[in-house]
Every structure is written in structure tokens, then in C-alpha cells.
């Protein structure tokens, strides 16, 4: 088998067998990717988020991922609430630009269990496309014996260079918080590709179904001082033979009570990288920056360089209720 086709088949097979959906180190800013039951699980009614990640720039297979999403509580009555969300995400890697683009929506129904405790169930549906650019590949038939000539025909054919699949998911979540929201815990699980879709660039008979991606996350913040909170978080994903576990923690320091804070954390992706991160919370905005310092065997190629990641979250908070009534004089 010629080298060009071999390398392409290897990449496609690896993508199909390990079936790694895109991932982010600041997963706590990408909740619907971990469970549709986290749709609408925020203090205010509306939330919008965007993340961008550039990974392994020091090796010739740079991997870039982006995600944007928004969710909103659309109905609340008594102890019940309904929220909807939309999500668009994708990644691109390698000389052939092997890409994965996914667009979908999520819906969750939450039930209040106590004064400040909630449980929710969610579902999601998405359409995904995987494709590559065959013109960017090099084949043995384009080698003249002395040099590579891109004008020569590759004499290689592929049944298709892209494929579109539907994907379904579901999840559960539980969360609780203090009166001022400074102390809180949120935990969730999700399952994606429940319909086991399949996509292949080869003959349909060789197509393999994507394994279900199981995901779970937990976040905890505890007020320890009038101007400081302790932060702990963890996330895990399992998809076929691919595994990912991230755990970390740190502190949030309030520069201006309830209005401005800075958070410093250090996490570890087990068996892969150390992840220092900093985020600034200012009013309705949160901006986060993290960096993966690769410590796995792959550092022989990366020299320790991993991935730079930027996150932005917009979450307008409801105005606090007036505690002291004021009367206006009538003239």
C-alpha cells in the first residue's frame, strides 16, 4: 500500500477506533460538552461561552479546537425549570486538515429538591461532519525518483472525503449552593453518541460505529475567608480506548467583593500534562487562560510544550433584591 494512502488510512482508523472527541483543559467553562443536564445550570438566566485551543505547535501536527455555545432558562414555575442551549464546536489537525465539526442543541429539565438544591436531566442532539483535504497529501506516484512533483497525478481514489452523522446524548446533574453562591458544588454525568453513528472514508462495509463517550465532572467552591474561596474540580472522559482524567484546585481571591476576582489553579491531566491556569472575573465577564505543560512520553517530540487555551464566558447576573425600601418625596 502506498505511503500516502497508508498514512491517511492510519489517521482515519485511529480517529475511528480511539474516537477522541475534542477536549479542553478548562472544561469547567464547557459544561454542555460534559452533560446536557448542565444546560441552564448557572446563577443567571443567560450564559454564553467561547473557547479556543492550540495544541502541539512544536510538532508538525498542530491541533486546533474551538467551541462556542449559549444556554438560557426559558421557563420557571415553582420548583421546576426548563432550559435550552446551542453548541458549535470543531477541531482540525494534520497536513490533510482532518477536521471534526459538530453543531447541536441541548434541553434540560431541573427540579428543586430543597431551598438551594437542584437535580436535572438533559438530552442533546447534534449533527457532525468529518472531512479531510486530499489535495494536501503526498503519494508515491508523485515521486519522480529525484524529487516530488505535485503536478503528477496521485492515481489514488477515495470513495469520499467527508461524512455527516447524527449524534444523540443524555445526562444527569446535581448542584447546590449557599445563599451568596460563594460556596457551591455541581456534579454531572453524560453519555454521547448513544445512537452509535458510523462514518468512514472507505467502503461502507468497513465503517465502524463510534463508541459511546462517557463523561463526568465535579466542581466545588468553598468560602474560606471574606476575600478568598478554595476551588476544587475534576473531569473524566471515556470513549473506546481513549481515556482522559483531569483533577485540580486552587484559590479565588476577591479584589472587590462580588464584583471582581482573580482565580489561580493548577491541574494535572493524568499521564499527560500539568495545567496552570488563571482567570479574571469582572462583572458579567470571566476570562480564563491555561497552558498544558506536556510531561508524557510525547514530550520527546513536543519538548514539553503543550497547548495554550483561552476561554471567555458572559453571564449577566440578576440584580440583587432591594433590602431597604426607599420612599420618594412627592412635591
PDB file of C-alpha atoms in Angstrom:
ATOM      1  CA  UNK A   1       0.000   0.000   0.000  1.00  0.00           C
ATOM      2  CA  UNK A   2       1.429   3.378  -0.997  1.00  0.00           C
ATOM      3  CA  UNK A   3       2.603   5.684   1.781  1.00  0.00           C
ATOM      4  CA  UNK A   4       0.048   8.469   1.212  1.00  0.00           C
ATOM      5  CA  UNK A   5      -2.930   6.158   1.400  1.00  0.00           C
ATOM      6  CA  UNK A   6      -1.375   4.241   4.277  1.00  0.00           C
ATOM      7  CA  UNK A   7      -0.912   7.393   6.347  1.00  0.00           C
ATOM      8  CA  UNK A   8      -4.423   8.599   5.594  1.00  0.00           C
ATOM      9  CA  UNK A   9      -5.961   5.243   6.463  1.00  0.00           C
ATOM     10  CA  UNK A  10      -3.919   5.145   9.665  1.00  0.00           C
ATOM     11  CA  UNK A  11      -5.214   8.582  10.710  1.00  0.00           C
ATOM     12  CA  UNK A  12      -8.800   7.735   9.855  1.00  0.00           C
ATOM     13  CA  UNK A  13      -8.589   4.380  11.586  1.00  0.00           C
ATOM     14  CA  UNK A  14      -7.055   5.961  14.662  1.00  0.00           C
ATOM     15  CA  UNK A  15      -9.781   8.556  14.704  1.00  0.00           C
ATOM     16  CA  UNK A  16     -12.415   5.858  14.358  1.00  0.00           C
ATOM     17  CA  UNK A  17     -11.027   3.422  16.895  1.00  0.00           C
ATOM     18  CA  UNK A  18      -9.890   5.755  19.662  1.00  0.00           C
ATOM     19  CA  UNK A  19     -12.647   8.142  18.549  1.00  0.00           C
ATOM     20  CA  UNK A  20     -11.411  11.084  20.511  1.00  0.00           C
ATOM     21  CA  UNK A  21     -13.925  13.894  20.635  1.00  0.00           C
ATOM     22  CA  UNK A  22     -12.288  17.262  21.129  1.00  0.00           C
ATOM     23  CA  UNK A  23     -11.379  18.264  24.665  1.00  0.00           C
ATOM     24  CA  UNK A  24     -10.465  21.394  26.627  1.00  0.00           C
ATOM     25  CA  UNK A  25      -8.357  21.851  29.740  1.00  0.00           C
ATOM     26  CA  UNK A  26     -10.788  24.487  31.072  1.00  0.00           C
ATOM     27  CA  UNK A  27     -13.647  22.011  30.837  1.00  0.00           C
ATOM     28  CA  UNK A  28     -15.488  23.857  33.615  1.00  0.00           C
ATOM     29  CA  UNK A  29     -16.200  26.579  31.020  1.00  0.00           C
ATOM     30  CA  UNK A  30     -17.583  23.999  28.565  1.00  0.00           C
ATOM     31  CA  UNK A  31     -20.350  22.321  30.614  1.00  0.00           C
ATOM     32  CA  UNK A  32     -22.688  21.098  27.856  1.00  0.00           C
ATOM     33  CA  UNK A  33     -19.827  19.061  26.356  1.00  0.00           C
ATOM     34  CA  UNK A  34     -19.780  17.020  29.588  1.00  0.00           C
ATOM     35  CA  UNK A  35     -23.509  16.714  30.198  1.00  0.00           C
ATOM     36  CA  UNK A  36     -26.625  18.214  28.588  1.00  0.00           C
ATOM     37  CA  UNK A  37     -28.091  18.262  32.113  1.00  0.00           C
ATOM     38  CA  UNK A  38     -25.779  21.226  32.843  1.00  0.00           C
ATOM     39  CA  UNK A  39     -27.723  23.331  30.356  1.00  0.00           C
ATOM     40  CA  UNK A  40     -29.044  26.337  32.262  1.00  0.00           C
ATOM     41  CA  UNK A  41     -27.102  25.406  35.419  1.00  0.00           C
ATOM     42  CA  UNK A  42     -25.953  28.946  36.157  1.00  0.00           C
ATOM     43  CA  UNK A  43     -26.868  31.702  38.566  1.00  0.00           C
ATOM     44  CA  UNK A  44     -28.440  33.976  35.957  1.00  0.00           C
ATOM     45  CA  UNK A  45     -30.887  33.188  33.174  1.00  0.00           C
ATOM     46  CA  UNK A  46     -28.452  33.508  30.242  1.00  0.00           C
ATOM     47  CA  UNK A  47     -24.894  32.324  29.649  1.00  0.00           C
ATOM     48  CA  UNK A  48     -22.607  32.435  26.588  1.00  0.00           C
ATOM     49  CA  UNK A  49     -19.153  30.887  26.267  1.00  0.00           C
ATOM     50  CA  UNK A  50     -16.295  30.584  23.786  1.00  0.00           C
ATOM     51  CA  UNK A  51     -13.066  28.553  23.953  1.00  0.00           C
ATOM     52  CA  UNK A  52     -10.065  28.313  21.629  1.00  0.00           C
ATOM     53  CA  UNK A  53      -7.170  25.876  21.964  1.00  0.00           C
ATOM     54  CA  UNK A  54      -3.919  25.452  20.033  1.00  0.00           C
ATOM     55  CA  UNK A  55      -2.018  22.266  20.830  1.00  0.00           C
ATOM     56  CA  UNK A  56       1.383  20.801  19.874  1.00  0.00           C
ATOM     57  CA  UNK A  57       2.604  23.750  17.796  1.00  0.00           C
ATOM     58  CA  UNK A  58       6.179  22.460  18.182  1.00  0.00           C
ATOM     59  CA  UNK A  59       5.489  19.324  16.125  1.00  0.00           C
ATOM     60  CA  UNK A  60       4.189  19.163  12.526  1.00  0.00           C
ATOM     61  CA  UNK A  61       0.682  18.040  13.513  1.00  0.00           C
ATOM     62  CA  UNK A  62      -0.680  21.198  15.145  1.00  0.00           C
ATOM     63  CA  UNK A  63      -4.115  20.554  16.624  1.00  0.00           C
ATOM     64  CA  UNK A  64      -6.608  23.400  16.951  1.00  0.00           C
ATOM     65  CA  UNK A  65     -10.004  23.300  18.642  1.00  0.00           C
ATOM     66  CA  UNK A  66     -12.753  25.899  19.055  1.00  0.00           C
ATOM     67  CA  UNK A  67     -16.157  25.892  20.722  1.00  0.00           C
ATOM     68  CA  UNK A  68     -18.931  28.445  21.173  1.00  0.00           C
ATOM     69  CA  UNK A  69     -22.216  27.943  22.984  1.00  0.00           C
ATOM     70  CA  UNK A  70     -25.072  29.590  24.808  1.00  0.00           C
ATOM     71  CA  UNK A  71     -27.860  28.450  27.114  1.00  0.00           C
ATOM     72  CA  UNK A  72     -30.906  30.066  28.647  1.00  0.00           C
ATOM     73  CA  UNK A  73     -33.606  29.282  31.173  1.00  0.00           C
ATOM     74  CA  UNK A  74     -36.807  29.658  29.176  1.00  0.00           C
ATOM     75  CA  UNK A  75     -39.421  28.645  31.757  1.00  0.00           C
ATOM     76  CA  UNK A  76     -39.635  28.511  35.542  1.00  0.00           C
ATOM     77  CA  UNK A  77     -42.612  27.691  37.681  1.00  0.00           C
ATOM     78  CA  UNK A  78     -42.454  26.708  41.310  1.00  0.00           C
ATOM     79  CA  UNK A  79     -39.798  24.049  41.777  1.00  0.00           C
ATOM     80  CA  UNK A  80     -39.435  23.316  38.049  1.00  0.00           C
ATOM     81  CA  UNK A  81     -37.309  24.933  35.335  1.00  0.00           C
ATOM     82  CA  UNK A  82     -36.691  24.331  31.630  1.00  0.00           C
ATOM     83  CA  UNK A  83     -33.536  25.438  29.801  1.00  0.00           C
ATOM     84  CA  UNK A  84     -32.271  25.165  26.233  1.00  0.00           C
ATOM     85  CA  UNK A  85     -28.795  25.518  24.786  1.00  0.00           C
ATOM     86  CA  UNK A  86     -26.922  25.525  21.482  1.00  0.00           C
ATOM     87  CA  UNK A  87     -23.346  24.410  20.858  1.00  0.00           C
ATOM     88  CA  UNK A  88     -20.976  24.635  17.894  1.00  0.00           C
ATOM     89  CA  UNK A  89     -17.530  23.099  18.129  1.00  0.00           C
ATOM     90  CA  UNK A  90     -14.808  21.697  15.931  1.00  0.00           C
ATOM     91  CA  UNK A  91     -11.148  20.795  15.567  1.00  0.00           C
ATOM     92  CA  UNK A  92      -8.585  20.450  12.794  1.00  0.00           C
ATOM     93  CA  UNK A  93      -5.253  18.605  12.687  1.00  0.00           C
ATOM     94  CA  UNK A  94      -2.557  17.259  10.416  1.00  0.00           C
ATOM     95  CA  UNK A  95      -1.295  18.024   6.913  1.00  0.00           C
ATOM     96  CA  UNK A  96      -4.599  16.900   5.387  1.00  0.00           C
ATOM     97  CA  UNK A  97      -6.618  19.099   7.754  1.00  0.00           C
ATOM     98  CA  UNK A  98      -8.589  16.191   9.185  1.00  0.00           C
ATOM     99  CA  UNK A  99     -11.481  18.006  10.867  1.00  0.00           C
ATOM    100  CA  UNK A 100     -14.488  17.348  13.056  1.00  0.00           C
ATOM    101  CA  UNK A 101     -17.290  19.932  13.179  1.00  0.00           C
ATOM    102  CA  UNK A 102     -20.390  19.488  15.316  1.00  0.00           C
ATOM    103  CA  UNK A 103     -23.485  21.626  15.796  1.00  0.00           C
ATOM    104  CA  UNK A 104     -26.346  20.770  18.108  1.00  0.00           C
ATOM    105  CA  UNK A 105     -28.786  21.759  20.788  1.00  0.00           C
ATOM    106  CA  UNK A 106     -29.497  20.637  24.340  1.00  0.00           C
ATOM    107  CA  UNK A 107     -32.516  20.695  26.626  1.00  0.00           C
ATOM    108  CA  UNK A 108     -32.680  20.194  30.378  1.00  0.00           C
ATOM    109  CA  UNK A 109     -35.430  19.983  32.979  1.00  0.00           C
ATOM    110  CA  UNK A 110     -34.468  20.845  36.559  1.00  0.00           C
ATOM    111  CA  UNK A 111     -36.277  20.050  39.803  1.00  0.00           C
ATOM    112  CA  UNK A 112     -35.603  21.919  43.030  1.00  0.00           C
ATOM    113  CA  UNK A 113     -35.071  19.418  45.845  1.00  0.00           C
ATOM    114  CA  UNK A 114     -34.658  21.911  48.664  1.00  0.00           C
ATOM    115  CA  UNK A 115     -34.126  25.584  49.307  1.00  0.00           C
ATOM    116  CA  UNK A 116     -30.891  25.632  47.269  1.00  0.00           C
ATOM    117  CA  UNK A 117     -30.502  22.129  45.834  1.00  0.00           C
ATOM    118  CA  UNK A 118     -31.352  21.016  42.298  1.00  0.00           C
ATOM    119  CA  UNK A 119     -31.353  17.876  40.170  1.00  0.00           C
ATOM    120  CA  UNK A 120     -31.674  17.916  36.384  1.00  0.00           C
ATOM    121  CA  UNK A 121     -31.980  15.592  33.422  1.00  0.00           C
ATOM    122  CA  UNK A 122     -30.929  16.626  29.934  1.00  0.00           C
ATOM    123  CA  UNK A 123     -30.868  15.432  26.340  1.00  0.00           C
ATOM    124  CA  UNK A 124     -28.995  16.658  23.279  1.00  0.00           C
ATOM    125  CA  UNK A 125     -28.944  16.106  19.534  1.00  0.00           C
ATOM    126  CA  UNK A 126     -26.235  17.115  17.077  1.00  0.00           C
ATOM    127  CA  UNK A 127     -25.036  16.770  13.511  1.00  0.00           C
ATOM    128  CA  UNK A 128     -21.317  16.204  12.973  1.00  0.00           C
ATOM    129  CA  UNK A 129     -19.104  16.241   9.896  1.00  0.00           C
ATOM    130  CA  UNK A 130     -15.643  14.720   9.498  1.00  0.00           C
ATOM    131  CA  UNK A 131     -13.591  15.552   6.410  1.00  0.00           C
ATOM    132  CA  UNK A 132     -10.066  15.947   5.014  1.00  0.00           C
ATOM    133  CA  UNK A 133      -8.339  17.655   2.078  1.00  0.00           C
ATOM    134  CA  UNK A 134      -6.900  15.045  -0.271  1.00  0.00           C
ATOM    135  CA  UNK A 135      -5.023  17.687  -2.298  1.00  0.00           C
ATOM    136  CA  UNK A 136      -2.764  18.336   0.710  1.00  0.00           C
ATOM    137  CA  UNK A 137      -1.458  14.733   0.752  1.00  0.00           C
ATOM    138  CA  UNK A 138       1.638  13.395  -0.998  1.00  0.00           C
ATOM    139  CA  UNK A 139       1.722   9.999  -2.717  1.00  0.00           C
ATOM    140  CA  UNK A 140       4.452   7.738  -4.032  1.00  0.00           C
ATOM    141  CA  UNK A 141       3.205   8.123  -7.611  1.00  0.00           C
ATOM    142  CA  UNK A 142       4.150  11.813  -7.424  1.00  0.00           C
ATOM    143  CA  UNK A 143       7.810  10.976  -6.789  1.00  0.00           C
ATOM    144  CA  UNK A 144       9.909  11.212  -9.957  1.00  0.00           C
ATOM    145  CA  UNK A 145      12.869   9.392  -8.473  1.00  0.00           C
ATOM    146  CA  UNK A 146      14.704  12.623  -7.797  1.00  0.00           C
ATOM    147  CA  UNK A 147      12.035  14.972  -6.461  1.00  0.00           C
ATOM    148  CA  UNK A 148       8.402  15.309  -5.533  1.00  0.00           C
ATOM    149  CA  UNK A 149       6.216  16.743  -8.309  1.00  0.00           C
ATOM    150  CA  UNK A 150       2.728  17.822  -7.073  1.00  0.00           C
ATOM    151  CA  UNK A 151       1.600  18.200 -10.714  1.00  0.00           C
ATOM    152  CA  UNK A 152       1.799  14.436 -11.243  1.00  0.00           C
ATOM    153  CA  UNK A 153      -1.465  12.509 -10.692  1.00  0.00           C
ATOM    154  CA  UNK A 154      -1.602  10.511  -7.487  1.00  0.00           C
ATOM    155  CA  UNK A 155      -3.594   7.728  -9.191  1.00  0.00           C
ATOM    156  CA  UNK A 156      -5.298   7.173  -5.867  1.00  0.00           C
ATOM    157  CA  UNK A 157      -9.056   7.292  -5.375  1.00  0.00           C
ATOM    158  CA  UNK A 158     -11.197   7.529  -2.271  1.00  0.00           C
ATOM    159  CA  UNK A 159     -14.882   6.834  -2.040  1.00  0.00           C
ATOM    160  CA  UNK A 160     -15.442  10.101  -0.151  1.00  0.00           C
ATOM    161  CA  UNK A 161     -13.516  12.792   1.691  1.00  0.00           C
ATOM    162  CA  UNK A 162     -16.258  13.778   4.138  1.00  0.00           C
ATOM    163  CA  UNK A 163     -19.133  12.266   6.055  1.00  0.00           C
ATOM    164  CA  UNK A 164     -22.063  13.582   8.088  1.00  0.00           C
ATOM    165  CA  UNK A 165     -23.574  11.770  11.065  1.00  0.00           C
ATOM    166  CA  UNK A 166     -26.286  12.412  13.665  1.00  0.00           C
ATOM    167  CA  UNK A 167     -25.456  12.027  17.356  1.00  0.00           C
ATOM    168  CA  UNK A 168     -27.674  11.757  20.429  1.00  0.00           C
ATOM    169  CA  UNK A 169     -26.816  12.187  24.097  1.00  0.00           C
ATOM    170  CA  UNK A 170     -28.289  12.382  27.599  1.00  0.00           C
ATOM    171  CA  UNK A 171     -27.169  13.229  31.111  1.00  0.00           C
ATOM    172  CA  UNK A 172     -27.919  13.877  34.790  1.00  0.00           C
ATOM    173  CA  UNK A 173     -26.717  16.596  37.154  1.00  0.00           C
ATOM    174  CA  UNK A 174     -26.969  17.697  40.774  1.00  0.00           C
ATOM    175  CA  UNK A 175     -25.950  21.011  42.326  1.00  0.00           C
ATOM    176  CA  UNK A 176     -26.301  23.039  45.473  1.00  0.00           C
ATOM    177  CA  UNK A 177     -25.102  26.441  46.630  1.00  0.00           C
ATOM    178  CA  UNK A 178     -25.009  28.824  49.567  1.00  0.00           C
ATOM    179  CA  UNK A 179     -27.177  31.924  49.797  1.00  0.00           C
ATOM    180  CA  UNK A 180     -24.470  34.140  48.292  1.00  0.00           C
ATOM    181  CA  UNK A 181     -23.316  31.495  45.765  1.00  0.00           C
ATOM    182  CA  UNK A 182     -19.757  31.699  47.123  1.00  0.00           C
ATOM    183  CA  UNK A 183     -19.898  28.066  48.262  1.00  0.00           C
ATOM    184  CA  UNK A 184     -21.270  25.589  45.737  1.00  0.00           C
ATOM    185  CA  UNK A 185     -20.968  22.063  44.391  1.00  0.00           C
ATOM    186  CA  UNK A 186     -22.032  20.797  40.974  1.00  0.00           C
ATOM    187  CA  UNK A 187     -21.677  17.228  39.679  1.00  0.00           C
ATOM    188  CA  UNK A 188     -22.813  15.762  36.376  1.00  0.00           C
ATOM    189  CA  UNK A 189     -22.523  12.738  34.103  1.00  0.00           C
ATOM    190  CA  UNK A 190     -23.258  12.469  30.402  1.00  0.00           C
ATOM    191  CA  UNK A 191     -23.323   9.916  27.594  1.00  0.00           C
ATOM    192  CA  UNK A 192     -22.876  10.880  23.938  1.00  0.00           C
ATOM    193  CA  UNK A 193     -23.136   9.049  20.590  1.00  0.00           C
ATOM    194  CA  UNK A 194     -25.862   6.901  22.128  1.00  0.00           C
ATOM    195  CA  UNK A 195     -27.117   6.031  18.641  1.00  0.00           C
ATOM    196  CA  UNK A 196     -23.609   4.679  17.772  1.00  0.00           C
ATOM    197  CA  UNK A 197     -23.224   6.581  14.463  1.00  0.00           C
ATOM    198  CA  UNK A 198     -20.596   5.489  11.948  1.00  0.00           C
ATOM    199  CA  UNK A 199     -18.529   7.418   9.426  1.00  0.00           C
ATOM    200  CA  UNK A 200     -15.767   6.201   7.151  1.00  0.00           C
ATOM    201  CA  UNK A 201     -13.793   7.477   4.160  1.00  0.00           C
ATOM    202  CA  UNK A 202     -13.644   3.942   2.858  1.00  0.00           C
ATOM    203  CA  UNK A 203     -16.279   1.434   1.751  1.00  0.00           C
ATOM    204  CA  UNK A 204     -19.460   1.388   3.830  1.00  0.00           C
ATOM    205  CA  UNK A 205     -18.800  -2.222   4.759  1.00  0.00           C
ATOM    206  CA  UNK A 206     -15.655  -1.185   6.618  1.00  0.00           C
ATOM    207  CA  UNK A 207     -17.270   1.684   8.551  1.00  0.00           C
ATOM    208  CA  UNK A 208     -17.078   1.356  12.312  1.00  0.00           C
ATOM    209  CA  UNK A 209     -19.564   2.758  14.797  1.00  0.00           C
ATOM    210  CA  UNK A 210     -18.351   5.409  17.191  1.00  0.00           C
ATOM    211  CA  UNK A 211     -18.211   4.138  20.763  1.00  0.00           C
ATOM    212  CA  UNK A 212     -20.287   5.915  23.371  1.00  0.00           C
ATOM    213  CA  UNK A 213     -18.424   8.764  25.033  1.00  0.00           C
ATOM    214  CA  UNK A 214     -18.980   8.771  28.788  1.00  0.00           C
ATOM    215  CA  UNK A 215     -18.153  11.970  30.638  1.00  0.00           C
ATOM    216  CA  UNK A 216     -18.337  13.216  34.197  1.00  0.00           C
ATOM    217  CA  UNK A 217     -17.399  16.395  36.019  1.00  0.00           C
ATOM    218  CA  UNK A 218     -17.464  17.869  39.506  1.00  0.00           C
ATOM    219  CA  UNK A 219     -16.748  21.402  40.680  1.00  0.00           C
ATOM    220  CA  UNK A 220     -16.641  22.719  44.232  1.00  0.00           C
ATOM    221  CA  UNK A 221     -16.031  26.183  45.663  1.00  0.00           C
ATOM    222  CA  UNK A 222     -15.856  26.836  49.392  1.00  0.00           C
ATOM    223  CA  UNK A 223     -15.727  30.249  51.035  1.00  0.00           C
ATOM    224  CA  UNK A 224     -12.776  30.235  53.458  1.00  0.00           C
ATOM    225  CA  UNK A 225     -12.425  33.971  54.095  1.00  0.00           C
ATOM    226  CA  UNK A 226     -14.309  37.149  53.346  1.00  0.00           C
ATOM    227  CA  UNK A 227     -11.955  37.702  50.391  1.00  0.00           C
ATOM    228  CA  UNK A 228     -10.944  34.144  49.449  1.00  0.00           C
ATOM    229  CA  UNK A 229     -12.510  30.896  48.208  1.00  0.00           C
ATOM    230  CA  UNK A 230     -10.977  27.437  47.814  1.00  0.00           C
ATOM    231  CA  UNK A 231     -11.586  25.762  44.437  1.00  0.00           C
ATOM    232  CA  UNK A 232     -11.562  22.053  43.506  1.00  0.00           C
ATOM    233  CA  UNK A 233     -12.564  20.416  40.225  1.00  0.00           C
ATOM    234  CA  UNK A 234     -12.311  17.186  38.293  1.00  0.00           C
ATOM    235  CA  UNK A 235     -13.368  15.864  34.918  1.00  0.00           C
ATOM    236  CA  UNK A 236     -13.150  12.488  33.199  1.00  0.00           C
ATOM    237  CA  UNK A 237     -13.974  11.148  29.762  1.00  0.00           C
ATOM    238  CA  UNK A 238     -14.001   7.612  28.364  1.00  0.00           C
ATOM    239  CA  UNK A 239     -14.504   6.756  24.700  1.00  0.00           C
ATOM    240  CA  UNK A 240     -13.425   3.399  23.392  1.00  0.00           C
ATOM    241  CA  UNK A 241      -9.745   3.000  24.238  1.00  0.00           C
ATOM    242  CA  UNK A 242      -9.300   6.758  24.838  1.00  0.00           C
ATOM    243  CA  UNK A 243      -9.182   7.960  28.437  1.00  0.00           C
ATOM    244  CA  UNK A 244      -8.845  11.396  29.986  1.00  0.00           C
ATOM    245  CA  UNK A 245      -8.847  12.439  33.639  1.00  0.00           C
ATOM    246  CA  UNK A 246      -8.191  15.983  34.855  1.00  0.00           C
ATOM    247  CA  UNK A 247      -8.098  16.989  38.528  1.00  0.00           C
ATOM    248  CA  UNK A 248      -7.023  20.267  40.064  1.00  0.00           C
ATOM    249  CA  UNK A 249      -7.620  23.037  42.518  1.00  0.00           C
ATOM    250  CA  UNK A 250      -6.568  26.469  43.658  1.00  0.00           C
ATOM    251  CA  UNK A 251      -7.911  29.684  45.117  1.00  0.00           C
ATOM    252  CA  UNK A 252     -10.126  32.581  44.098  1.00  0.00           C
ATOM    253  CA  UNK A 253      -9.204  35.969  45.563  1.00  0.00           C
ATOM    254  CA  UNK A 254     -11.795  38.720  45.619  1.00  0.00           C
ATOM    255  CA  UNK A 255     -10.416  42.109  44.649  1.00  0.00           C
ATOM    256  CA  UNK A 256     -13.828  43.722  45.043  1.00  0.00           C
ATOM    257  CA  UNK A 257     -16.487  41.687  46.873  1.00  0.00           C
ATOM    258  CA  UNK A 258     -18.990  40.088  44.490  1.00  0.00           C
ATOM    259  CA  UNK A 259     -17.725  42.157  41.540  1.00  0.00           C
ATOM    260  CA  UNK A 260     -14.081  41.399  40.715  1.00  0.00           C
ATOM    261  CA  UNK A 261     -11.931  38.352  41.462  1.00  0.00           C
ATOM    262  CA  UNK A 262      -8.885  36.503  40.181  1.00  0.00           C
ATOM    263  CA  UNK A 263      -8.530  32.725  40.316  1.00  0.00           C
ATOM    264  CA  UNK A 264      -5.310  30.697  40.229  1.00  0.00           C
ATOM    265  CA  UNK A 265      -5.422  26.910  39.739  1.00  0.00           C
ATOM    266  CA  UNK A 266      -3.097  24.028  38.955  1.00  0.00           C
ATOM    267  CA  UNK A 267      -4.429  20.829  37.407  1.00  0.00           C
ATOM    268  CA  UNK A 268      -2.996  17.581  36.106  1.00  0.00           C
ATOM    269  CA  UNK A 269      -4.169  15.569  33.139  1.00  0.00           C
ATOM    270  CA  UNK A 270      -3.251  12.124  34.409  1.00  0.00           C
ATOM    271  CA  UNK A 271      -0.357  10.648  32.465  1.00  0.00           C
ATOM    272  CA  UNK A 272      -0.084  13.651  30.167  1.00  0.00           C
ATOM    273  CA  UNK A 273       0.338  17.232  31.391  1.00  0.00           C
ATOM    274  CA  UNK A 274       0.420  19.827  34.146  1.00  0.00           C
ATOM    275  CA  UNK A 275      -2.035  22.670  33.579  1.00  0.00           C
ATOM    276  CA  UNK A 276      -1.557  26.035  35.310  1.00  0.00           C
ATOM    277  CA  UNK A 277      -4.441  28.442  34.733  1.00  0.00           C
ATOM    278  CA  UNK A 278      -5.550  31.918  35.706  1.00  0.00           C
ATOM    279  CA  UNK A 279      -8.918  33.551  35.241  1.00  0.00           C
ATOM    280  CA  UNK A 280     -10.267  37.009  35.885  1.00  0.00           C
ATOM    281  CA  UNK A 281     -13.877  37.604  36.874  1.00  0.00           C
ATOM    282  CA  UNK A 282     -15.057  41.150  36.258  1.00  0.00           C
ATOM    283  CA  UNK A 283     -18.749  41.924  36.434  1.00  0.00           C
ATOM    284  CA  UNK A 284     -20.624  39.714  33.983  1.00  0.00           C
ATOM    285  CA  UNK A 285     -17.431  38.501  32.275  1.00  0.00           C
ATOM    286  CA  UNK A 286     -14.953  35.725  33.035  1.00  0.00           C
ATOM    287  CA  UNK A 287     -11.733  35.403  31.019  1.00  0.00           C
ATOM    288  CA  UNK A 288      -9.558  32.319  31.507  1.00  0.00           C
ATOM    289  CA  UNK A 289      -6.100  31.393  30.236  1.00  0.00           C
ATOM    290  CA  UNK A 290      -4.408  27.995  30.670  1.00  0.00           C
ATOM    291  CA  UNK A 291      -1.370  26.177  29.325  1.00  0.00           C
ATOM    292  CA  UNK A 292      -0.658  22.455  29.029  1.00  0.00           C
ATOM    293  CA  UNK A 293       2.907  21.589  30.031  1.00  0.00           C
ATOM    294  CA  UNK A 294       3.350  18.172  28.463  1.00  0.00           C
ATOM    295  CA  UNK A 295       5.017  15.617  30.762  1.00  0.00           C
ATOM    296  CA  UNK A 296       4.162  12.352  28.980  1.00  0.00           C
ATOM    297  CA  UNK A 297       6.488  10.301  26.757  1.00  0.00           C
ATOM    298  CA  UNK A 298       5.325  12.510  23.882  1.00  0.00           C
ATOM    299  CA  UNK A 299       7.468  15.324  25.317  1.00  0.00           C
ATOM    300  CA  UNK A 300      10.356  13.879  23.279  1.00  0.00           C
ATOM    301  CA  UNK A 301       8.595  15.420  20.292  1.00  0.00           C
ATOM    302  CA  UNK A 302       6.927  18.386  21.992  1.00  0.00           C
ATOM    303  CA  UNK A 303       9.916  19.299  24.236  1.00  0.00           C
ATOM    304  CA  UNK A 304       7.335  19.800  26.964  1.00  0.00           C
ATOM    305  CA  UNK A 305       5.271  22.318  25.004  1.00  0.00           C
ATOM    306  CA  UNK A 306       1.577  21.533  25.054  1.00  0.00           C
ATOM    307  CA  UNK A 307      -1.438  23.698  24.405  1.00  0.00           C
ATOM    308  CA  UNK A 308      -2.418  27.307  25.003  1.00  0.00           C
ATOM    309  CA  UNK A 309      -6.124  27.756  25.721  1.00  0.00           C
ATOM    310  CA  UNK A 310      -8.293  30.862  26.043  1.00  0.00           C
ATOM    311  CA  UNK A 311     -11.841  30.927  27.410  1.00  0.00           C
ATOM    312  CA  UNK A 312     -14.438  33.696  27.699  1.00  0.00           C
ATOM    313  CA  UNK A 313     -17.778  33.445  29.499  1.00  0.00           C
ATOM    314  CA  UNK A 314     -20.524  36.061  29.587  1.00  0.00           C
ATOM    315  CA  UNK A 315     -23.056  35.571  32.347  1.00  0.00           C
ATOM    316  CA  UNK A 316     -25.204  38.557  33.319  1.00  0.00           C
ATOM    317  CA  UNK A 317     -26.288  38.165  36.911  1.00  0.00           C
ATOM    318  CA  UNK A 318     -29.732  39.141  38.183  1.00  0.00           C
ATOM    319  CA  UNK A 319     -29.936  42.380  40.136  1.00  0.00           C
ATOM    320  CA  UNK A 320     -29.981  41.703  43.898  1.00  0.00           C
ATOM    321  CA  UNK A 321     -33.333  42.306  45.569  1.00  0.00           C
ATOM    322  CA  UNK A 322     -33.768  45.611  47.387  1.00  0.00           C
ATOM    323  CA  UNK A 323     -33.421  45.001  51.120  1.00  0.00           C
ATOM    324  CA  UNK A 324     -34.243  48.503  52.339  1.00  0.00           C
ATOM    325  CA  UNK A 325     -37.318  50.194  50.837  1.00  0.00           C
ATOM    326  CA  UNK A 326     -36.875  53.800  49.895  1.00  0.00           C
ATOM    327  CA  UNK A 327     -39.647  56.332  49.582  1.00  0.00           C
ATOM    328  CA  UNK A 328     -39.521  59.208  47.156  1.00  0.00           C
ATOM    329  CA  UNK A 329     -40.920  62.544  48.315  1.00  0.00           C
ATOM    330  CA  UNK A 330     -43.904  63.896  46.438  1.00  0.00           C
ATOM    331  CA  UNK A 331     -43.772  67.565  45.611  1.00  0.00           C
TER     332      UNK A 331
END
